[in-house]
Amino acid sequence: MATTIDAPRAKTPAKKNTNWEKWGWIYMRVSGVLLVVLVFGHLFSNLMIGDGISSIDFGFVGGKLANPFWKVWDLLLLWLALIHGANGMRTIVNDYVVRPRLNKVLRTLLWLSAALLILLGTLVIFTFEPCPAGADPALVASFCATR
């Protein structure tokens, strides 16, 4: 009985695809931890420091958004929360929507809505002006210098 030895096959380099599910899973864990810190920091600074909930009004929000530290804090909170939520919803859609076309439509709508909310929220954070120049003094807040 003759035995033959097969020549080793040349290995073709494996195609390097990005494992989006793995990165989505990692993002959910990292963003979840960061969100806990950001949310509790936000709640502590708004409710425990100063006069508590009774001090939260238009002036309080205007004062916080005038500070670059709080702009970055709120921006991180906005971006991480919206992407975290959209990724969670994407997982639910992938798990429960079995029709491929409907799945793709729902995921596209989901990411478009998240992108729109991120864009609008970012614009509000960076363009919010509680005391606009040249505004009618009867229409601006009481803490503005034009009043």
Short mmCIF file of C-alpha atoms in Angstrom, two decimals, residues 14-82:
data_model
loop_
_atom_site.label_atom_id
_atom_site.label_comp_id
_atom_site.label_asym_id
_atom_site.label_seq_id
_atom_site.Cartn_x
_atom_site.Cartn_y
_atom_site.Cartn_z
CA ALA A 14 -6.82 36.06 5.16
CA LYS A 15 -8.96 39.00 4.22
CA LYS A 16 -8.79 41.50 7.06
CA ASN A 17 -12.33 42.63 7.69
CA THR A 18 -13.23 44.89 10.58
CA ASN A 19 -15.23 43.02 13.19
CA TRP A 20 -17.92 45.66 13.79
CA GLU A 21 -19.80 43.49 16.27
CA LYS A 22 -16.69 43.20 18.46
CA TRP A 23 -16.06 46.95 18.33
CA GLY A 24 -19.74 47.65 19.01
CA TRP A 25 -19.57 45.38 22.05
CA ILE A 26 -16.42 47.09 23.33
CA TYR A 27 -17.95 50.54 22.70
CA MET A 28 -21.03 49.64 24.73
CA ARG A 29 -18.92 48.66 27.74
CA VAL A 30 -16.56 51.64 27.60
CA SER A 31 -19.28 54.19 26.87
CA GLY A 32 -21.48 52.68 29.59
CA VAL A 33 -18.81 53.27 32.23
CA LEU A 34 -18.11 56.79 30.96
CA LEU A 35 -21.83 57.57 30.84
CA VAL A 36 -22.27 56.54 34.48
CA VAL A 37 -19.54 59.01 35.47
CA LEU A 38 -20.90 61.77 33.22
CA VAL A 39 -24.53 61.33 34.29
CA PHE A 40 -23.81 61.23 38.01
CA GLY A 41 -21.41 64.19 37.68
CA HIS A 42 -24.13 66.08 35.82
CA LEU A 43 -26.75 65.24 38.46
CA PHE A 44 -24.41 66.08 41.33
CA SER A 45 -23.41 69.45 39.89
CA ASN A 46 -27.01 70.38 39.09
CA LEU A 47 -28.80 69.08 42.18
CA MET A 48 -26.35 68.91 45.08
CA ILE A 49 -24.16 71.98 44.61
CA GLY A 50 -25.72 75.35 45.33
CA ASP A 51 -29.44 75.63 46.01
CA GLY A 52 -30.36 72.31 44.41
CA ILE A 53 -33.24 71.93 42.02
CA SER A 54 -34.73 75.32 42.86
CA SER A 55 -31.77 77.07 41.24
CA ILE A 56 -32.17 75.38 37.85
CA ASP A 57 -33.59 77.89 35.40
CA PHE A 58 -32.67 79.53 32.11
CA GLY A 59 -29.91 81.54 33.80
CA PHE A 60 -28.39 78.43 35.36
CA VAL A 61 -28.27 76.66 32.00
CA GLY A 62 -26.93 79.80 30.29
CA GLY A 63 -24.19 80.10 32.92
CA LYS A 64 -23.16 76.47 32.54
CA LEU A 65 -23.05 76.65 28.76
CA ALA A 66 -20.86 79.74 28.97
CA ASN A 67 -18.15 77.60 30.61
CA PRO A 68 -15.98 75.55 28.17
CA PHE A 69 -15.62 72.73 30.72
CA TRP A 70 -19.39 72.19 30.85
CA LYS A 71 -19.67 72.48 27.07
CA VAL A 72 -17.23 69.58 26.66
CA TRP A 73 -18.95 67.65 29.49
CA ASP A 74 -22.38 68.06 27.88
CA LEU A 75 -20.99 67.30 24.43
CA LEU A 76 -19.46 64.02 25.65
CA LEU A 77 -22.71 63.16 27.40
CA LEU A 78 -24.73 63.89 24.27
CA TRP A 79 -22.50 62.00 21.82
CA LEU A 80 -21.84 58.97 24.02
CA ALA A 81 -25.50 58.60 25.04
CA LEU A 82 -26.90 58.90 21.52
#
